[in-house]
mmCIF file of C-alpha atoms and ligand atoms in Angstrom:
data_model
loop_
_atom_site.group_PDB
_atom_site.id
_atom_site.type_symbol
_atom_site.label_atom_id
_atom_site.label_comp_id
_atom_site.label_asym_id
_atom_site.label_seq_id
_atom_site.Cartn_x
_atom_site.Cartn_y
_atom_site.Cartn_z
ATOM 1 C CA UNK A 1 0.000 0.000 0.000
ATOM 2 C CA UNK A 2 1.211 3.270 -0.996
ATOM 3 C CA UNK A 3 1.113 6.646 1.763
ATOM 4 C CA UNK A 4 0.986 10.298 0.736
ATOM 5 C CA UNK A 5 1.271 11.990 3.610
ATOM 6 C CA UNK A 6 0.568 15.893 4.282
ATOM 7 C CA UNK A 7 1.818 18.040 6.097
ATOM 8 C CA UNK A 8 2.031 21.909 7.193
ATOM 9 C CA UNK A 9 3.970 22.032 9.705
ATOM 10 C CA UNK A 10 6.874 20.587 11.707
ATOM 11 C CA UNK A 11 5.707 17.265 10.933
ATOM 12 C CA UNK A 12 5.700 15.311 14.443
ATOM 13 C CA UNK A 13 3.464 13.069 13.349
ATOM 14 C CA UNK A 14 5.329 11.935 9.907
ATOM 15 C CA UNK A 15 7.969 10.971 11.559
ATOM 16 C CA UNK A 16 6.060 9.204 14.731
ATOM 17 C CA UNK A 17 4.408 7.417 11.099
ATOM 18 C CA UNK A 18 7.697 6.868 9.505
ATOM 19 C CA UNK A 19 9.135 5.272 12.911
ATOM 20 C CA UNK A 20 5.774 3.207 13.098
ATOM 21 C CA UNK A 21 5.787 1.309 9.893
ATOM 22 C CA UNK A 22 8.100 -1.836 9.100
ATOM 23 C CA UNK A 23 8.401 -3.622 6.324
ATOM 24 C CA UNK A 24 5.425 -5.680 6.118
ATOM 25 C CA UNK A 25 3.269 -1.905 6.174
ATOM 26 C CA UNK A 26 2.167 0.070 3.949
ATOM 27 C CA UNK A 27 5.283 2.307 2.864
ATOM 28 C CA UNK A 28 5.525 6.234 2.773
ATOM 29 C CA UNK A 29 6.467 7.038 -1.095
ATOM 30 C CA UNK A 30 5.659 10.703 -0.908
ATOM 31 C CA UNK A 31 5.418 13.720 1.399
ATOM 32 C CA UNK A 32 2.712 16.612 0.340
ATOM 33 C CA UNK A 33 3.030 20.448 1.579
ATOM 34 C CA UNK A 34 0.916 23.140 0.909
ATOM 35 C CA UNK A 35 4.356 24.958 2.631
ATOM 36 C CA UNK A 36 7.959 25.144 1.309
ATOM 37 C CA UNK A 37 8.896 26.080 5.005
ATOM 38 C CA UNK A 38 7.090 23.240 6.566
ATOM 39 C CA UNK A 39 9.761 21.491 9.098
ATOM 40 C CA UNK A 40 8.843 17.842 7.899
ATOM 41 C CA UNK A 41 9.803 18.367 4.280
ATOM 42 C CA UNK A 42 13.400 18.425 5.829
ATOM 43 C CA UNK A 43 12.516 15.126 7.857
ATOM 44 C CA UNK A 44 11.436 13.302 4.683
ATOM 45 C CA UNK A 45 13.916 14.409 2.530
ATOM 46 C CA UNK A 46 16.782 13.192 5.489
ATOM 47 C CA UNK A 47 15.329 9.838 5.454
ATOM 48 C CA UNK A 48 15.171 10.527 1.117
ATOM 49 C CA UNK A 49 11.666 10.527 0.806
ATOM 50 C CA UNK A 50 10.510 12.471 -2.076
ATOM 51 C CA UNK A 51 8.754 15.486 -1.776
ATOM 52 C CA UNK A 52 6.336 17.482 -2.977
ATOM 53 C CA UNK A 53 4.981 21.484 -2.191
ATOM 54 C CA UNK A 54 1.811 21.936 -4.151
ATOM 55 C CA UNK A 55 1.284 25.433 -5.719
ATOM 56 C CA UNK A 56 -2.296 25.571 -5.077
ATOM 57 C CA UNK A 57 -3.796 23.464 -2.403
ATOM 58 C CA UNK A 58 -7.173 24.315 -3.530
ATOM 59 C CA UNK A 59 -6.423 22.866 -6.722
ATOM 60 C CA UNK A 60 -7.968 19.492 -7.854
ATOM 61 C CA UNK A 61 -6.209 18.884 -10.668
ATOM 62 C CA UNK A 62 -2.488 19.622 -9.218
ATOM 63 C CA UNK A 63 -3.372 17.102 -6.307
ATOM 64 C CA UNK A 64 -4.672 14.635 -9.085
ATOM 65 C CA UNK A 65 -1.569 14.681 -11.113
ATOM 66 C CA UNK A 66 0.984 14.531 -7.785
ATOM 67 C CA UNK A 67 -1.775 11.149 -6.526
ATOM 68 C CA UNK A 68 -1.394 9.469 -9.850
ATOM 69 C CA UNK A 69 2.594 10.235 -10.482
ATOM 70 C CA UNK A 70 3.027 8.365 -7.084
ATOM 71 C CA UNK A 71 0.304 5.655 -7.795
ATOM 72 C CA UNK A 72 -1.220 6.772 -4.120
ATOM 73 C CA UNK A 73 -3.483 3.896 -2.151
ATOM 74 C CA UNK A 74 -3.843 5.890 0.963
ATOM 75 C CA UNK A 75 -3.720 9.634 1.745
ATOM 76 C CA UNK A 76 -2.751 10.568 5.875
ATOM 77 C CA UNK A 77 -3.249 14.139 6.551
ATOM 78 C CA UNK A 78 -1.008 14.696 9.448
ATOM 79 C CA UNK A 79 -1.391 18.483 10.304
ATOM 80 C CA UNK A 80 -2.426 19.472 7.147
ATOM 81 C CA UNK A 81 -4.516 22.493 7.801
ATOM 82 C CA UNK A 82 -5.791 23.412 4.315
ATOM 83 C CA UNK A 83 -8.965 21.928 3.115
ATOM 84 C CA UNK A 84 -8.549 19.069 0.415
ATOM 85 C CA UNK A 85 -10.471 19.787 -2.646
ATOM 86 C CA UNK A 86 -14.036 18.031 -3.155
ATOM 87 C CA UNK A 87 -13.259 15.885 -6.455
ATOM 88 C CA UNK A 88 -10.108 14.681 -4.643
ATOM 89 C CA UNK A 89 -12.024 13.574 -0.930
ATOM 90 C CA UNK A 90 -14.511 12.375 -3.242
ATOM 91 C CA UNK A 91 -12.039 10.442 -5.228
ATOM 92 C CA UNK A 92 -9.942 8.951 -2.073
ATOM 93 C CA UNK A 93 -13.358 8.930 -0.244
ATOM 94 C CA UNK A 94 -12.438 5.601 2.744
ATOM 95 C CA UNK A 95 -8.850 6.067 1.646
ATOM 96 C CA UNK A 96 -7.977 9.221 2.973
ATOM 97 C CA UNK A 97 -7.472 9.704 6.810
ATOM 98 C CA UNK A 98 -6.547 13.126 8.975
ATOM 99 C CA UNK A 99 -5.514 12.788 12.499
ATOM 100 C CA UNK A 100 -7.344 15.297 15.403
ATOM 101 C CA UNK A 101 -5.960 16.571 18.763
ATOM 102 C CA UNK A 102 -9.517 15.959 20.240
ATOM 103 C CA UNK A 103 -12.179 13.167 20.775
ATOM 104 C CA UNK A 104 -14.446 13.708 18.142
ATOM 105 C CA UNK A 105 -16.987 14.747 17.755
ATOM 106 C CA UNK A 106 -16.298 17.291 20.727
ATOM 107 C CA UNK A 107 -14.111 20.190 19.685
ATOM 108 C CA UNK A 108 -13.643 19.500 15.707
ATOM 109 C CA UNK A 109 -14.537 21.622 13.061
ATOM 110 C CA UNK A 110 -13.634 24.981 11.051
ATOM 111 C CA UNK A 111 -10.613 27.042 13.216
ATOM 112 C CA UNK A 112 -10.624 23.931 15.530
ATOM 113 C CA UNK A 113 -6.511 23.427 15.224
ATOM 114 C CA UNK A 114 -3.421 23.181 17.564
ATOM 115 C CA UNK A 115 -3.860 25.124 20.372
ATOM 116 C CA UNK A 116 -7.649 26.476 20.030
ATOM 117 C CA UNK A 117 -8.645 22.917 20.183
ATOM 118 C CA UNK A 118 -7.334 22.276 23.827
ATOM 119 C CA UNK A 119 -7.907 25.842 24.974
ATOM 120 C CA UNK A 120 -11.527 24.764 24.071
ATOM 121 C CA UNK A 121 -10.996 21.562 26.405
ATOM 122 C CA UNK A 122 -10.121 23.419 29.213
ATOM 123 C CA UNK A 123 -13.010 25.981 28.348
ATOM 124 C CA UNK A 124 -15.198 23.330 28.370
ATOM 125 C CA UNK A 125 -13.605 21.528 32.125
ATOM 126 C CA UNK A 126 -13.782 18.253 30.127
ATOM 127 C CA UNK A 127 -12.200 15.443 32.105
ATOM 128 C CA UNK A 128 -10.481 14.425 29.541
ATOM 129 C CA UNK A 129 -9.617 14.502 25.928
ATOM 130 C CA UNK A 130 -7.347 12.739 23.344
ATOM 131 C CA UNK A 131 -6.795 12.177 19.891
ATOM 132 C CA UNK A 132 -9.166 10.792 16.833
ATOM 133 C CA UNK A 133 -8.190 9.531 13.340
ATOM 134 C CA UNK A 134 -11.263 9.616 11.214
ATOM 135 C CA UNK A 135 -12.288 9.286 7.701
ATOM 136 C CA UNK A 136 -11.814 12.454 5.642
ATOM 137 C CA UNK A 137 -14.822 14.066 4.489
ATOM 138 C CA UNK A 138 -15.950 17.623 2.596
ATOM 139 C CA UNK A 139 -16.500 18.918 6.146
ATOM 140 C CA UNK A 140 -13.711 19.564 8.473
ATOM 141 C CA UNK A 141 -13.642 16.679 11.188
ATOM 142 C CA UNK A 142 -16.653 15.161 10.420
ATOM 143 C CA UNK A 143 -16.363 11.909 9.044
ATOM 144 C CA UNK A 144 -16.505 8.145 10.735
ATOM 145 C CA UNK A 145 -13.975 7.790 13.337
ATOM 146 C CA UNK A 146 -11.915 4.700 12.818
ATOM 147 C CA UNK A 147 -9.853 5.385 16.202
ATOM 148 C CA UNK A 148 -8.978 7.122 19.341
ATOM 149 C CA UNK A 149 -6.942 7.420 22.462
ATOM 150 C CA UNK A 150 -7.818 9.209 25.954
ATOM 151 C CA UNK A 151 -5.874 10.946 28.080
ATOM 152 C CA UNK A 152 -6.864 12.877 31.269
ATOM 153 C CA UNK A 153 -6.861 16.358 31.897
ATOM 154 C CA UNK A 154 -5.311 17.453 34.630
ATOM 155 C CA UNK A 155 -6.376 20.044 36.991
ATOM 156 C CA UNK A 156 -3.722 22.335 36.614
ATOM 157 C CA UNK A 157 -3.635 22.019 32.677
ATOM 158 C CA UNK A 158 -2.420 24.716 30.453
ATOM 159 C CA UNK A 159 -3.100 24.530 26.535
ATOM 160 C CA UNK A 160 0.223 23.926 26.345
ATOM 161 C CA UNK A 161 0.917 20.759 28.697
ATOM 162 C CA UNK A 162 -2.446 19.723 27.459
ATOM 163 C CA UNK A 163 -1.080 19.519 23.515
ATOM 164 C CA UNK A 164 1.846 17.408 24.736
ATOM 165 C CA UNK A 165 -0.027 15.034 26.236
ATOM 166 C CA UNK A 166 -1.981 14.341 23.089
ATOM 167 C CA UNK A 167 0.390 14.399 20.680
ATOM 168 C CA UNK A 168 2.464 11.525 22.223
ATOM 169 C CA UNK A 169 -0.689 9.290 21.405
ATOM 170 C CA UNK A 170 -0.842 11.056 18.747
ATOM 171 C CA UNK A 171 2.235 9.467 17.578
ATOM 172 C CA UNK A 172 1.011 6.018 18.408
ATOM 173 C CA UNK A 173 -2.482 6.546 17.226
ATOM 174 C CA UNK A 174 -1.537 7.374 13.488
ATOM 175 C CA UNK A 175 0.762 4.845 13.208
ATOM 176 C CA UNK A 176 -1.691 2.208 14.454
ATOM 177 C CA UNK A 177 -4.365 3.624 11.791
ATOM 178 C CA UNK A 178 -2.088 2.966 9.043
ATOM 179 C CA UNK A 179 -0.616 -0.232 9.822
ATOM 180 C CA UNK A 180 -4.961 -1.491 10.230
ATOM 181 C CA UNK A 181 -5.232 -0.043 6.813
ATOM 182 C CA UNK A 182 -2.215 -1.742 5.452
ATOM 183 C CA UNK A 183 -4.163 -5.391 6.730
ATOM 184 C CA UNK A 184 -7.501 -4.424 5.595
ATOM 185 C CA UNK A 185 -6.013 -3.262 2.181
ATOM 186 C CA UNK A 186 -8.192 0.614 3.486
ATOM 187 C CA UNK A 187 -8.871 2.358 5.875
ATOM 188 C CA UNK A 188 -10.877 0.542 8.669
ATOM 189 C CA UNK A 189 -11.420 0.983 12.396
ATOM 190 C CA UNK A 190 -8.245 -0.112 14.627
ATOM 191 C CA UNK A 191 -7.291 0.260 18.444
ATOM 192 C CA UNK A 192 -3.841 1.387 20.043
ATOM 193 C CA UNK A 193 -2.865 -2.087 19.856
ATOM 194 C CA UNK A 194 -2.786 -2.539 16.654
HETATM 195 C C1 GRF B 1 -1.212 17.625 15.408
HETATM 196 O O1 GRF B 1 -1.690 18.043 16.679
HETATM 197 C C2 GRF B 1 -2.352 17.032 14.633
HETATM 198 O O2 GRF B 1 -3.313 16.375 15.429
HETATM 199 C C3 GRF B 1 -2.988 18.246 14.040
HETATM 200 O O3 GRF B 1 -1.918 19.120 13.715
HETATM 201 C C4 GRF B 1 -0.808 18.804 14.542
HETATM 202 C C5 GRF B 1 0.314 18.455 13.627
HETATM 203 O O4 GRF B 1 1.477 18.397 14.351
HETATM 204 N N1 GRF B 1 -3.762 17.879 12.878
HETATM 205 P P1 GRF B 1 2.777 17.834 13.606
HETATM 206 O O5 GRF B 1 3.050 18.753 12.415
HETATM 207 O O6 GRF B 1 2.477 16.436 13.160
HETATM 208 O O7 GRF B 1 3.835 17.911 14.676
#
């Protein structure tokens, strides 16, 4: 099974992915940035994994041409905070997963990102919160969830020590998600352990 995955930013979570996947798993051929100063272009192209920085994430078309050149099965979204055009969710619609700092439902949507989304934890005194993987849809954060992982939140909490705390399962929840999909030849619901 072949990976694009996309980034925007420092890219944590490629290279929690990248560290996460043997041989037997689906592979990581390509790395997608709507940013030439995203920090995990430099982590792919370390480990020489090509890369791409689209000229227009908006565009259709350019993500078409960059999914076929690379013969793409499955497309992770790992802090990718543009919205993927229509025809190409549509296209990789059950093939195309994005990974959330929050249980969904709670706390998803439009301008729900990094740190609003655990300010809006701790607005909210939930007890706890984690992180979802989830089907990509035409809506931000609304599609099936295929997996999760909790961790509490603790009374003296800042946004800050909050985000830590999720990303490190985070970086065992993606992994897990693409490793299922690599057995179930798609995307398909998984736990931690897998
Ligand atoms: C992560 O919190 C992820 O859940 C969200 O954006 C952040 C990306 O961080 N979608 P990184 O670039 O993987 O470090």
């Amino acid at each position: 099974m072949r990976v694009a995955v996309c980034i925007s930013g420092r890219g944590s979570n490629l290279g929690a992915l990248l560290g996460g996947l043997g041989a037997a798993d689906p592979e990581v051929v390509v790395v997608i940035s709507n940013r030439e100063s995203a920090g995990g272009l430099q982590l792919a192209r370390e480990r020489g994994i090509p890369t791409v920085v689209l000229n227009h994430s908006g565009d259709a078309v350019e993500w078409n041409a960059v999914l076929d050149t690379w013969r793409i099965d499955l497309v992770v979204l790992a802090g990718f905070l543009k919205q993927v055009p229509d025809p190409v969710v549509d296209r990789y619609q059950g093939r195309m997963l994005n990974v959330h700092p929050s249980l969904l439902p709670s706390h998803g949507g439009p301008g729900m990102y990094g740190l609003h989304v655990h300010r809006a934890v701790l607005t909210a005194k939930d007890r706890e919160s984690g992180a979802s993987v989830h089907l990509v849809t035409s809506r931000y954060d609304e599609g099936p969830v295929l997996g999760q992982a909790r961790v509490p939140v603790l009374h003296d909490d800042t946004a800050e020590s909050l985000a830590a705390r999720v990303l490190e399962v985070e970086h065992r929840l993606l992994p897990a998600a693409v490793r299922a999909a690599g057995r179930a030849g798609r995307a398909a619901p998984f736990t931690l352990d897998d």
